[in-house]
PDB file of C-alpha atoms and ligand atoms in Angstrom:
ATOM      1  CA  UNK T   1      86.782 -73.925  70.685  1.00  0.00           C
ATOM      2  CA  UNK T   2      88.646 -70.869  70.051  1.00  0.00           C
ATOM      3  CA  UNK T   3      89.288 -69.776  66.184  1.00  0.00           C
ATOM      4  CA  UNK T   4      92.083 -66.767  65.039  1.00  0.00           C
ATOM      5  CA  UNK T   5      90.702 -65.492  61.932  1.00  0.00           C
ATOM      6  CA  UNK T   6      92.845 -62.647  61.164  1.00  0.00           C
ATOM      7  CA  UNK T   7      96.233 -64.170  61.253  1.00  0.00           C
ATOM      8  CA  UNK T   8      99.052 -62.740  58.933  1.00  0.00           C
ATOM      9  CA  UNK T   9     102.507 -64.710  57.748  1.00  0.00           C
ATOM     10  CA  UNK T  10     105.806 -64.045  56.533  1.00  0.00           C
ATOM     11  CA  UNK T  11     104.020 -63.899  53.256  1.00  0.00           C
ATOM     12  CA  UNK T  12     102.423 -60.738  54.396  1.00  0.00           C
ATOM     13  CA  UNK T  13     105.341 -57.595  53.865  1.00  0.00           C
ATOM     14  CA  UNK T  14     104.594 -56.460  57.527  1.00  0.00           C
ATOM     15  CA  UNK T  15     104.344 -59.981  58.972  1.00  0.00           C
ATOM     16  CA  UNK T  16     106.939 -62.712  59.629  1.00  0.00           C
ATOM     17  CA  UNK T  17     106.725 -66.035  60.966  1.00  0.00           C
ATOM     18  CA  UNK T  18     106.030 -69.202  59.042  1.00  0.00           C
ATOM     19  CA  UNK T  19     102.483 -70.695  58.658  1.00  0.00           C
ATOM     20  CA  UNK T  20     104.183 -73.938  60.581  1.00  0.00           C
ATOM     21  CA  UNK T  21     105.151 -71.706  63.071  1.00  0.00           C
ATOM     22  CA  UNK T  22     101.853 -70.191  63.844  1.00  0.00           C
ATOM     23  CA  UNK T  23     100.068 -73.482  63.459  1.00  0.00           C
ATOM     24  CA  UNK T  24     102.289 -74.942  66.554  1.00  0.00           C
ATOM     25  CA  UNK T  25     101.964 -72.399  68.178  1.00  0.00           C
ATOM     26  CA  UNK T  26      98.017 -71.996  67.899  1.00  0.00           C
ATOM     27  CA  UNK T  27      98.028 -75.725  69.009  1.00  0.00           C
ATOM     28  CA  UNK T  28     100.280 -74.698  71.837  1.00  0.00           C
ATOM     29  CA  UNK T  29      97.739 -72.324  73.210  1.00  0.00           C
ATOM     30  CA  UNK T  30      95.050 -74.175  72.246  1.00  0.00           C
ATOM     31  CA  UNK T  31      93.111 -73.026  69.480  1.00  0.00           C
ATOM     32  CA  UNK T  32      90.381 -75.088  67.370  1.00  0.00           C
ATOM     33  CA  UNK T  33      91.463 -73.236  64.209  1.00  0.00           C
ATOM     34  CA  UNK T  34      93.609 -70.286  62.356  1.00  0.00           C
ATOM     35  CA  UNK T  35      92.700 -68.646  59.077  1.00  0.00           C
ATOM     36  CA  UNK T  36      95.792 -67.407  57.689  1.00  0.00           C
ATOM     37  CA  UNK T  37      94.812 -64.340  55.693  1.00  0.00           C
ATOM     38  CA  UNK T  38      98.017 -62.296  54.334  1.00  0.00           C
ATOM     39  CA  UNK T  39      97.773 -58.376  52.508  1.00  0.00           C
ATOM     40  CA  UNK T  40      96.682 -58.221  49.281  1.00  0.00           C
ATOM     41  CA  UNK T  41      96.308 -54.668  49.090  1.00  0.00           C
ATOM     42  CA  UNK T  42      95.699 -52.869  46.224  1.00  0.00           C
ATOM     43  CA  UNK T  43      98.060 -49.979  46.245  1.00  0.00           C
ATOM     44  CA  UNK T  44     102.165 -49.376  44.846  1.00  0.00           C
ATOM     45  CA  UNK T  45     103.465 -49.498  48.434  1.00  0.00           C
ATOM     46  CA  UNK T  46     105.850 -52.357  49.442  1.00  0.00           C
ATOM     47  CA  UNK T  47     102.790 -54.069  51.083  1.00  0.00           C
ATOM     48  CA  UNK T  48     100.407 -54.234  48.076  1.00  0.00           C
ATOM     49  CA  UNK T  49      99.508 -57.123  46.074  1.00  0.00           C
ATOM     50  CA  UNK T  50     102.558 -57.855  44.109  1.00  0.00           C
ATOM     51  CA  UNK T  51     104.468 -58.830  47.179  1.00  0.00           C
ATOM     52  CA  UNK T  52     101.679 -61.706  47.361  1.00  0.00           C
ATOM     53  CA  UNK T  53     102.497 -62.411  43.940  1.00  0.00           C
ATOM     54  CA  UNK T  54     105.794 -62.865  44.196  1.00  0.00           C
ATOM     55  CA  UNK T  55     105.334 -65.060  47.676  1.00  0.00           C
ATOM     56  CA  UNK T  56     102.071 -67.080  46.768  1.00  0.00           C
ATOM     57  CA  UNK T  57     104.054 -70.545  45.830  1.00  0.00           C
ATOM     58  CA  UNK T  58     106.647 -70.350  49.205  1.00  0.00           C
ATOM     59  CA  UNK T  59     102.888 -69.676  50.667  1.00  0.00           C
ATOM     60  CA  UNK T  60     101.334 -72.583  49.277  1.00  0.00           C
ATOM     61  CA  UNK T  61     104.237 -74.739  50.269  1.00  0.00           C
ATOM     62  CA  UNK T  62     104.291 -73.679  53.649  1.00  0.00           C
ATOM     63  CA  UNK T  63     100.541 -73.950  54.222  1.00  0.00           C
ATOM     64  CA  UNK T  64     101.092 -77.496  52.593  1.00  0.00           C
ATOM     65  CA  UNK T  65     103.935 -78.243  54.999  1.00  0.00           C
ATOM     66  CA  UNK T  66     101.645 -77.130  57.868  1.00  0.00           C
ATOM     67  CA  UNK T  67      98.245 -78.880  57.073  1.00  0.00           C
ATOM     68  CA  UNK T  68     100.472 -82.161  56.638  1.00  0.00           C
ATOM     69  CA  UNK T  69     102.586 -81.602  59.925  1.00  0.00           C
ATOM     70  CA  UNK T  70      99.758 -80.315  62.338  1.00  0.00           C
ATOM     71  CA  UNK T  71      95.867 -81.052  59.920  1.00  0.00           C
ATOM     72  CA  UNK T  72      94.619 -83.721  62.313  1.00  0.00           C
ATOM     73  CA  UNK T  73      94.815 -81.178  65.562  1.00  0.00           C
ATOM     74  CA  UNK T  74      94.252 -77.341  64.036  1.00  0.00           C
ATOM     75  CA  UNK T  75      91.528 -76.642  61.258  1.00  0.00           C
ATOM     76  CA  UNK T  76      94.040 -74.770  59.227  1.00  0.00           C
ATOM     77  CA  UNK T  77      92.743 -72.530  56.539  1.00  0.00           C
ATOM     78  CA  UNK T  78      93.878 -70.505  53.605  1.00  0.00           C
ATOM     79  CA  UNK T  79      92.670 -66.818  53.620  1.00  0.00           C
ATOM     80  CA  UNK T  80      92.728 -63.535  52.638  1.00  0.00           C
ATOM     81  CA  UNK T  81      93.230 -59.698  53.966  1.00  0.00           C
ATOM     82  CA  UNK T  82      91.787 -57.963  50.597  1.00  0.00           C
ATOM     83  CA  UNK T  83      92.497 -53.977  50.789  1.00  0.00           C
ATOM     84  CA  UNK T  84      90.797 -51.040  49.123  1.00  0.00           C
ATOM     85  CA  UNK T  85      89.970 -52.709  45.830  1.00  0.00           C
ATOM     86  CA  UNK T  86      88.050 -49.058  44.677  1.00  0.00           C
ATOM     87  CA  UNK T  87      91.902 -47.799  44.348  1.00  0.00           C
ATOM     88  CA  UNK T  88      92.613 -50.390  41.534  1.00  0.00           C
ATOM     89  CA  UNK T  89      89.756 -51.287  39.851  1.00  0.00           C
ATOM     90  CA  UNK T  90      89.376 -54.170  37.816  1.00  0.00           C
ATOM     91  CA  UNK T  91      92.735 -55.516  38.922  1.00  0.00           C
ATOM     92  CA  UNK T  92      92.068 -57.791  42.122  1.00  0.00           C
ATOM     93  CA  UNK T  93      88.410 -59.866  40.552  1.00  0.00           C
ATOM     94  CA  UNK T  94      90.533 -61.169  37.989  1.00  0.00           C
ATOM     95  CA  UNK T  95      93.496 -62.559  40.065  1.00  0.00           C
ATOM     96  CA  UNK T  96      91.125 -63.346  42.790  1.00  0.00           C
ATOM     97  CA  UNK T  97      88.319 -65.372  40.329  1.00  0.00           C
ATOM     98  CA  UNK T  98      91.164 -67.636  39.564  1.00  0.00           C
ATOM     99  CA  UNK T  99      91.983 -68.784  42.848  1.00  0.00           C
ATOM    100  CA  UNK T 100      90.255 -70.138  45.719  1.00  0.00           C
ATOM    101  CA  UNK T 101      90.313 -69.152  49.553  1.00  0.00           C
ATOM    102  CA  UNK T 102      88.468 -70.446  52.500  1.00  0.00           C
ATOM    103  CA  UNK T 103      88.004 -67.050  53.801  1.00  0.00           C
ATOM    104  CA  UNK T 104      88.469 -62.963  52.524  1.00  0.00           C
ATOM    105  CA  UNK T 105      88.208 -60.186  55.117  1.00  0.00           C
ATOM    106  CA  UNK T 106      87.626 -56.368  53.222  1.00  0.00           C
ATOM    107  CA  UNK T 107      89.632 -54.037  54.554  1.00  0.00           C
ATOM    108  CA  UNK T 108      90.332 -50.043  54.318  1.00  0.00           C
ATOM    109  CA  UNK T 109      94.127 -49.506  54.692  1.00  0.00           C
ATOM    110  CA  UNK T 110      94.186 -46.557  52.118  1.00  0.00           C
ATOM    111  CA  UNK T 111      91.593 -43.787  51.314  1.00  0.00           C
ATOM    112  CA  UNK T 112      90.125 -43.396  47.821  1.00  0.00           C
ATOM    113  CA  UNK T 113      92.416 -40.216  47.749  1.00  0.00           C
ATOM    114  CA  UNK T 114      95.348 -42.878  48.067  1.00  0.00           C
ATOM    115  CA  UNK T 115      96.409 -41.684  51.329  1.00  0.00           C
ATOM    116  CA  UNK T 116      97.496 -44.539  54.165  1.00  0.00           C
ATOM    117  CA  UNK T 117      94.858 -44.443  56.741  1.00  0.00           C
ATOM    118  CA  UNK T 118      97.858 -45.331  59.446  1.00  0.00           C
ATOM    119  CA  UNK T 119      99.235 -42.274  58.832  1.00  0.00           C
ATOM    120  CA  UNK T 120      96.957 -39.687  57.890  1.00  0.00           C
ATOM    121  CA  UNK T 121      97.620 -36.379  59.808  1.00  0.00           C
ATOM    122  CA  UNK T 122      94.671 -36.302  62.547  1.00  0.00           C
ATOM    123  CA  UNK T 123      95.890 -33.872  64.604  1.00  0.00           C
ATOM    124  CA  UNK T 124      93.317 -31.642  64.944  1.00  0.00           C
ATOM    125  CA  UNK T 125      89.319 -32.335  64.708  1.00  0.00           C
ATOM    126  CA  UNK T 126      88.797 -30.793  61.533  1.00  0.00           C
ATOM    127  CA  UNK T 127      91.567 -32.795  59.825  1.00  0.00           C
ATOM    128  CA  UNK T 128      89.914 -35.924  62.175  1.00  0.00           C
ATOM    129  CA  UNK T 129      86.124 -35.358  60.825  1.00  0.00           C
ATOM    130  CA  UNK T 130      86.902 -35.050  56.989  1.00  0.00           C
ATOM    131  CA  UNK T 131      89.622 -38.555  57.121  1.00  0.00           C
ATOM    132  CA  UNK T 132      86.918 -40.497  59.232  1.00  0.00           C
ATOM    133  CA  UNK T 133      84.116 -39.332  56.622  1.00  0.00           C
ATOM    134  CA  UNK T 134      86.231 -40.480  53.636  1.00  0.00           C
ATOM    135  CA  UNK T 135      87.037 -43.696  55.324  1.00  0.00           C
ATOM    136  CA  UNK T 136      83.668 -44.688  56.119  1.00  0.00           C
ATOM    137  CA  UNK T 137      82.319 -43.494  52.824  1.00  0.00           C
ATOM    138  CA  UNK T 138      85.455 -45.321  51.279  1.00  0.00           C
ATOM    139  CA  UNK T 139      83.658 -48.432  53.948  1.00  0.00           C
ATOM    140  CA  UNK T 140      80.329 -47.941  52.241  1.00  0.00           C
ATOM    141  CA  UNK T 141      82.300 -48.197  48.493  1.00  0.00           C
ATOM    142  CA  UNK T 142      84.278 -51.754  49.713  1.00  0.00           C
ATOM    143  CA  UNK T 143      81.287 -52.981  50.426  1.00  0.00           C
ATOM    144  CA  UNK T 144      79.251 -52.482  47.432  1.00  0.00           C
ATOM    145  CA  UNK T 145      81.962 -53.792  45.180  1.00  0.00           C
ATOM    146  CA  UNK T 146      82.049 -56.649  47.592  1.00  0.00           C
ATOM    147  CA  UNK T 147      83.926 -59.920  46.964  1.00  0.00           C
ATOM    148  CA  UNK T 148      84.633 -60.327  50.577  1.00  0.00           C
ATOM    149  CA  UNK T 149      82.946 -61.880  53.559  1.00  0.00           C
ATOM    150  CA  UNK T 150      83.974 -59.775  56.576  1.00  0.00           C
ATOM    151  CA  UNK T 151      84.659 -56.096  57.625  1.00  0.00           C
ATOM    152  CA  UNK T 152      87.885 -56.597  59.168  1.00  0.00           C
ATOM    153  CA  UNK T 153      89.108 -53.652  61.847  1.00  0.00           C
ATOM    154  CA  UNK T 154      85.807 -50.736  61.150  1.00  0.00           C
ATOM    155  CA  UNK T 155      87.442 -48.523  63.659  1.00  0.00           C
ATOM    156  CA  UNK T 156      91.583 -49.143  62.111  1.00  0.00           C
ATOM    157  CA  UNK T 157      91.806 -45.304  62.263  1.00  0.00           C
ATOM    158  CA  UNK T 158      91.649 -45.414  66.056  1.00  0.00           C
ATOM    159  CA  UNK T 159      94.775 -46.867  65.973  1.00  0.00           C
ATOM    160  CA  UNK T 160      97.390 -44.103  65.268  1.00  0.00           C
ATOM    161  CA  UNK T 161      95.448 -41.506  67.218  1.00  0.00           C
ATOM    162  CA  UNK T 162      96.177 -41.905  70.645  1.00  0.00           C
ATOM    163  CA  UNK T 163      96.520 -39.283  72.861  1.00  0.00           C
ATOM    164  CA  UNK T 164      94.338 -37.385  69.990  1.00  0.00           C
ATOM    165  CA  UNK T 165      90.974 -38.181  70.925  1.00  0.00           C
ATOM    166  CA  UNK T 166      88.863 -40.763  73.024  1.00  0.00           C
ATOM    167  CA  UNK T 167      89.025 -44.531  71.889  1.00  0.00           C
ATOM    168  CA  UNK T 168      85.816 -43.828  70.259  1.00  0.00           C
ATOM    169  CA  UNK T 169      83.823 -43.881  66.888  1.00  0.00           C
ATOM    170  CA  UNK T 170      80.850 -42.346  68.206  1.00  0.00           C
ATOM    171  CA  UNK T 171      81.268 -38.951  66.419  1.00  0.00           C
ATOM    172  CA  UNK T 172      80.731 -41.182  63.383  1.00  0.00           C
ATOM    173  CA  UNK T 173      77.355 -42.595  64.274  1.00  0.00           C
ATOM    174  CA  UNK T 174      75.441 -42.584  61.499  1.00  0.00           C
ATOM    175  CA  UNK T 175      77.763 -43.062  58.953  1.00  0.00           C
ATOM    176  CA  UNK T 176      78.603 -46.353  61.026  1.00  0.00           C
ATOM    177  CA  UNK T 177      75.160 -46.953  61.043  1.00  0.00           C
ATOM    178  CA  UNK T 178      74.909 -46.942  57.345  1.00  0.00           C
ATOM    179  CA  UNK T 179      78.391 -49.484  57.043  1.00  0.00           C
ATOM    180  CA  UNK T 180      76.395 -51.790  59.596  1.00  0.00           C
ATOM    181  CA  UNK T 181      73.458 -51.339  57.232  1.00  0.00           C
ATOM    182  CA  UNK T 182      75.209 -52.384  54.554  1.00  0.00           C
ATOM    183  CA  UNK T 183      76.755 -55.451  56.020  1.00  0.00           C
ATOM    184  CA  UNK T 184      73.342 -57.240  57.033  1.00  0.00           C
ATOM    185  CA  UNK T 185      71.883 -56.477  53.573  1.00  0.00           C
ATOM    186  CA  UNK T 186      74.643 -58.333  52.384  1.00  0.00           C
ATOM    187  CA  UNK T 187      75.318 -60.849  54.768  1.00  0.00           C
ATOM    188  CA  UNK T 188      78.642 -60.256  55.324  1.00  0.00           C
ATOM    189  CA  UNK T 189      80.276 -60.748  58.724  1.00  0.00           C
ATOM    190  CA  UNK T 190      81.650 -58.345  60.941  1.00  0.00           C
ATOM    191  CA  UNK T 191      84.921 -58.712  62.431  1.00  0.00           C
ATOM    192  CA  UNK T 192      86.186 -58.489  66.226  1.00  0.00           C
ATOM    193  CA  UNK T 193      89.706 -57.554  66.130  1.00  0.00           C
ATOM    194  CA  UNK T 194      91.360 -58.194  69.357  1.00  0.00           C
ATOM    195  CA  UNK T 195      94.621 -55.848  68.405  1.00  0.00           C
ATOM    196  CA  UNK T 196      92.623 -53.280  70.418  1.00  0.00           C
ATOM    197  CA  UNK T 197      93.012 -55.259  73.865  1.00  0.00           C
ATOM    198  CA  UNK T 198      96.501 -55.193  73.860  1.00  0.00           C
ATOM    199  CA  UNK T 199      96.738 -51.137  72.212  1.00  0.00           C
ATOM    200  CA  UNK T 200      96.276 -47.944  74.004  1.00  0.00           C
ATOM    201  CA  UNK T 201      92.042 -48.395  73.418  1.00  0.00           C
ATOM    202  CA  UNK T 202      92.220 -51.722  76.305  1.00  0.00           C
ATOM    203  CA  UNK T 203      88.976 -52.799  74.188  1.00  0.00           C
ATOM    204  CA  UNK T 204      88.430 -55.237  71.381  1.00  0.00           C
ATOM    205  CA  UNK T 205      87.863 -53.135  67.902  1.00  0.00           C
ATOM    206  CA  UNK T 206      85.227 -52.037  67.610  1.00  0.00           C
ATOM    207  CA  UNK T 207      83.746 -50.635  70.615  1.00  0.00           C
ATOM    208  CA  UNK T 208      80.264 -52.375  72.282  1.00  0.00           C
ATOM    209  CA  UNK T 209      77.868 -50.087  70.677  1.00  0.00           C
ATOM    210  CA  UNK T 210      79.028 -50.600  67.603  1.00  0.00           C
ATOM    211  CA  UNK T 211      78.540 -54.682  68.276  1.00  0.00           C
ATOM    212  CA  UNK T 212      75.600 -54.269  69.815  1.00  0.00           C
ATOM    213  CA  UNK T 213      74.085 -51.976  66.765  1.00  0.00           C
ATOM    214  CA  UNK T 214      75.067 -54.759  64.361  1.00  0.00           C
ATOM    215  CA  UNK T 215      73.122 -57.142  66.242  1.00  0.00           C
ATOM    216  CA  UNK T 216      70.018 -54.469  66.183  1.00  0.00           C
ATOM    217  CA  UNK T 217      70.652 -54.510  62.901  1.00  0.00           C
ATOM    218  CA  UNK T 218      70.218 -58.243  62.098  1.00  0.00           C
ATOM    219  CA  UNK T 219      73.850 -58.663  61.821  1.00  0.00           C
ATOM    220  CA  UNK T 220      74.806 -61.944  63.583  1.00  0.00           C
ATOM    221  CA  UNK T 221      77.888 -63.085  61.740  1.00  0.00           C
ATOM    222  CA  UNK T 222      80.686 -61.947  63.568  1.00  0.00           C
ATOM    223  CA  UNK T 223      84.455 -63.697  62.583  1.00  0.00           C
ATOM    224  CA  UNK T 224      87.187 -62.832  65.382  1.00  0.00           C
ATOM    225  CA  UNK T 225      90.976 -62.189  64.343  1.00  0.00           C
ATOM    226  CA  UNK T 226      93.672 -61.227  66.605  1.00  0.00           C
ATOM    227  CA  UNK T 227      95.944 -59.331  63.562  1.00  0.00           C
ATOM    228  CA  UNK T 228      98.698 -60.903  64.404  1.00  0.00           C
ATOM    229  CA  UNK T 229     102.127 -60.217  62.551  1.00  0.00           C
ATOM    230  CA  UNK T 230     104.207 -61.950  65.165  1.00  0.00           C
ATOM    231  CA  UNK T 231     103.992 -65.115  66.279  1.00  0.00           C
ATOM    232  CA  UNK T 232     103.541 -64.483  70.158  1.00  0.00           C
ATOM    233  CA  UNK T 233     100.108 -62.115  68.814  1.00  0.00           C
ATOM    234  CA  UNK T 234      98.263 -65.220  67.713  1.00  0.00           C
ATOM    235  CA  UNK T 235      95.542 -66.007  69.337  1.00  0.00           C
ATOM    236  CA  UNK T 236      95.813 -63.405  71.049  1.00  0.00           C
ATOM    237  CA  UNK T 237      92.238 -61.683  73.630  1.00  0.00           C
ATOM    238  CA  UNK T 238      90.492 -64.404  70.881  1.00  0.00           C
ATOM    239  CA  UNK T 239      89.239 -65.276  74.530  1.00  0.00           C
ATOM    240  CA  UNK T 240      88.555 -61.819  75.361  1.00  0.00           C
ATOM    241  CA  UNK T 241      86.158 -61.453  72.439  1.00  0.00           C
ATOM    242  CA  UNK T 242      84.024 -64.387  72.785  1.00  0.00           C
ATOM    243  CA  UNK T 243      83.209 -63.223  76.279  1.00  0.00           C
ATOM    244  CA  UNK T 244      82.110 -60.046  74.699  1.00  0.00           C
ATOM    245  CA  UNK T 245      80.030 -61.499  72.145  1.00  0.00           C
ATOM    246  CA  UNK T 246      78.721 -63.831  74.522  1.00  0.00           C
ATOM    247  CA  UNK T 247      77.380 -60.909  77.040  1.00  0.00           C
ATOM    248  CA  UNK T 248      76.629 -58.931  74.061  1.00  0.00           C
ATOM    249  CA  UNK T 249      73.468 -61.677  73.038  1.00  0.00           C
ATOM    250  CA  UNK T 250      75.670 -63.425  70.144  1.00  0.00           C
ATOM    251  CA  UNK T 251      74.917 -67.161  69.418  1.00  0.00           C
ATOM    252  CA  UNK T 252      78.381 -67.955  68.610  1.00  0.00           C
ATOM    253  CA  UNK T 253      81.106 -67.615  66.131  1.00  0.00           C
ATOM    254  CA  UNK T 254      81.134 -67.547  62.826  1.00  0.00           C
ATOM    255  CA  UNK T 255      83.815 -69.518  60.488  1.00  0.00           C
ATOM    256  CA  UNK T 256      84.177 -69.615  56.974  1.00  0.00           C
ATOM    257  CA  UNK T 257      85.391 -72.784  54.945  1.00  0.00           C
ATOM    258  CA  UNK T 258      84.973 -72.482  51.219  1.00  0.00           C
ATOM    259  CA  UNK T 259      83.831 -68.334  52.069  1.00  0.00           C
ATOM    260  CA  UNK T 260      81.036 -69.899  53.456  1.00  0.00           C
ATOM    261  CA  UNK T 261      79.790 -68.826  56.982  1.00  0.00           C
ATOM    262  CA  UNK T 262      79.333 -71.530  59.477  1.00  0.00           C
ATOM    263  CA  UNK T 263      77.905 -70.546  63.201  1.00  0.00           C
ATOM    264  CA  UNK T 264      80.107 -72.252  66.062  1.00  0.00           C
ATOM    265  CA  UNK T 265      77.947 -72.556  68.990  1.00  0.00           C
ATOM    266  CA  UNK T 266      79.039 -71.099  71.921  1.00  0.00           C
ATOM    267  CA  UNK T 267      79.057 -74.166  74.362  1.00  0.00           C
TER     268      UNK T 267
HETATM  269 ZN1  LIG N   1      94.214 -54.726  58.149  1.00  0.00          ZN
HETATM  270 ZN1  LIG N   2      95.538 -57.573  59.052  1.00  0.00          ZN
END
């Protein structure tokens, strides 16, 4: 019953295996369904969109080449990581409106001062409180401008500061509270990321509270991605995170087809 909905490709400049390669290998460890959902991040770096430009028909192929080979035992579908449109505006609608995708998570990988969020300097709390309050006010901007349907990683920052800080967003609380705000009046989904299980934080991203305030919230739309750029990371805690959502008071899953949201019971 288990779905990977963060799952990135060779397609992706950071990621490498082959969509029939991941869709074997999500049968292999038995998953109901993979969302495939490469970079398209708006920025000049070697990761931004025109490296999915220039891979888009090998990615087509391959998907092709997978849904024939493996369709009738994975739901296999064709997605979408979509970063920091507000640094480019006006370029991603137009590419985007003429394609179609099953899913689109929103993410912040760059702040709207065009710095990488993975490598900001955070070494001191200062440094830490003005980043996290540009990122989450960055959050706030993705949102509004929408044209995605979940939140994929809220607390990414985490990521590169270990041995900084606790693994924890709670100095951010009510600017959190406002992102989570902003998701439910939208109905967009927030995402699990299960990266965090196997990183220094030993928790899925983000933490309980955070989960648990969503749900407060009216949020119940919750997609779960393991980020994986490797094949051996797919699938990966997916497990983990439905037994979190499960204690948390979640209903079940929820899986876009078409980027709409369907609710998988848990059973
Ligand atoms: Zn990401
Ligand atoms: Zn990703």
């Amino acid at each position: 019953m288990l779905y990977d909905q963060h799952v990135h490709s060779a397609y992706s400049e950071d990621g490498n295996p082959l969509i029939c390669d991941i869709a074997a290998r999500a049968i292999e460890i038995g998953l109901r369904g993979v969302t495939i959902t490469d970079h398209f991040d708006l920025c000049t770096d070697p990761i931004g969109y025109p490296f999915y430009m220039a891979h888009e028909e090998a990615r087509k192929a391959d998907f092709a080449a997978a849904r024939a080979q493996y369709g009738d035992r994975l739901e296999l579908r064709w997605g979408l990581e979509l970063g920091n449109p507000f640094l480019m505006p006006g370029v991603a609608d137009p590419i985007l409106a003429e394609r179609s995708f099953d899913f689109i998570l929103g993410s912040v990988h760059y702040l709207s001062d065009g710095r990488d969020v993975y490598l900001v300097d955070y070494s001191t709390p200062e440094r830490r409180g003005e980043a996290l309050s540009m990122y989450f006010e960055d959050m706030l901007t993705l949102i509004a401008d929408g044209g995605f349907d979940s939140l994929a990683h809220l607390d990414y920052p985490l990521r590169p500061m270990k041995g900084l800080m606790e693994p924890t967003l709670v100095p951010w609380r009510e600017q959190i509270e406002a992102v989570l705000a902003a998701l439910v009046r939208r109905d967009m989904a927030l995402e699990i990321n299960t990266r965090g299980f196997m990183d220094w934080k030993n928790r899925q991203e983000p933490e309980d509270w955070v989960l648990r305030r969503y749900y407060e919230l009216g949020g119940r739309m919750i997609t779960i991605g393991s980020d994986a750029h490797v094949l051996h990371a797919v699938g990966g805690a997916v497990d983990r995170a439905e037994a979190k959502l499960r204690e948390l008071g979640f209903e079940g899953v929820t899986v876009f087809t078409d980027r709409k949201p369907a609710l998988v019971p848990f059973a």
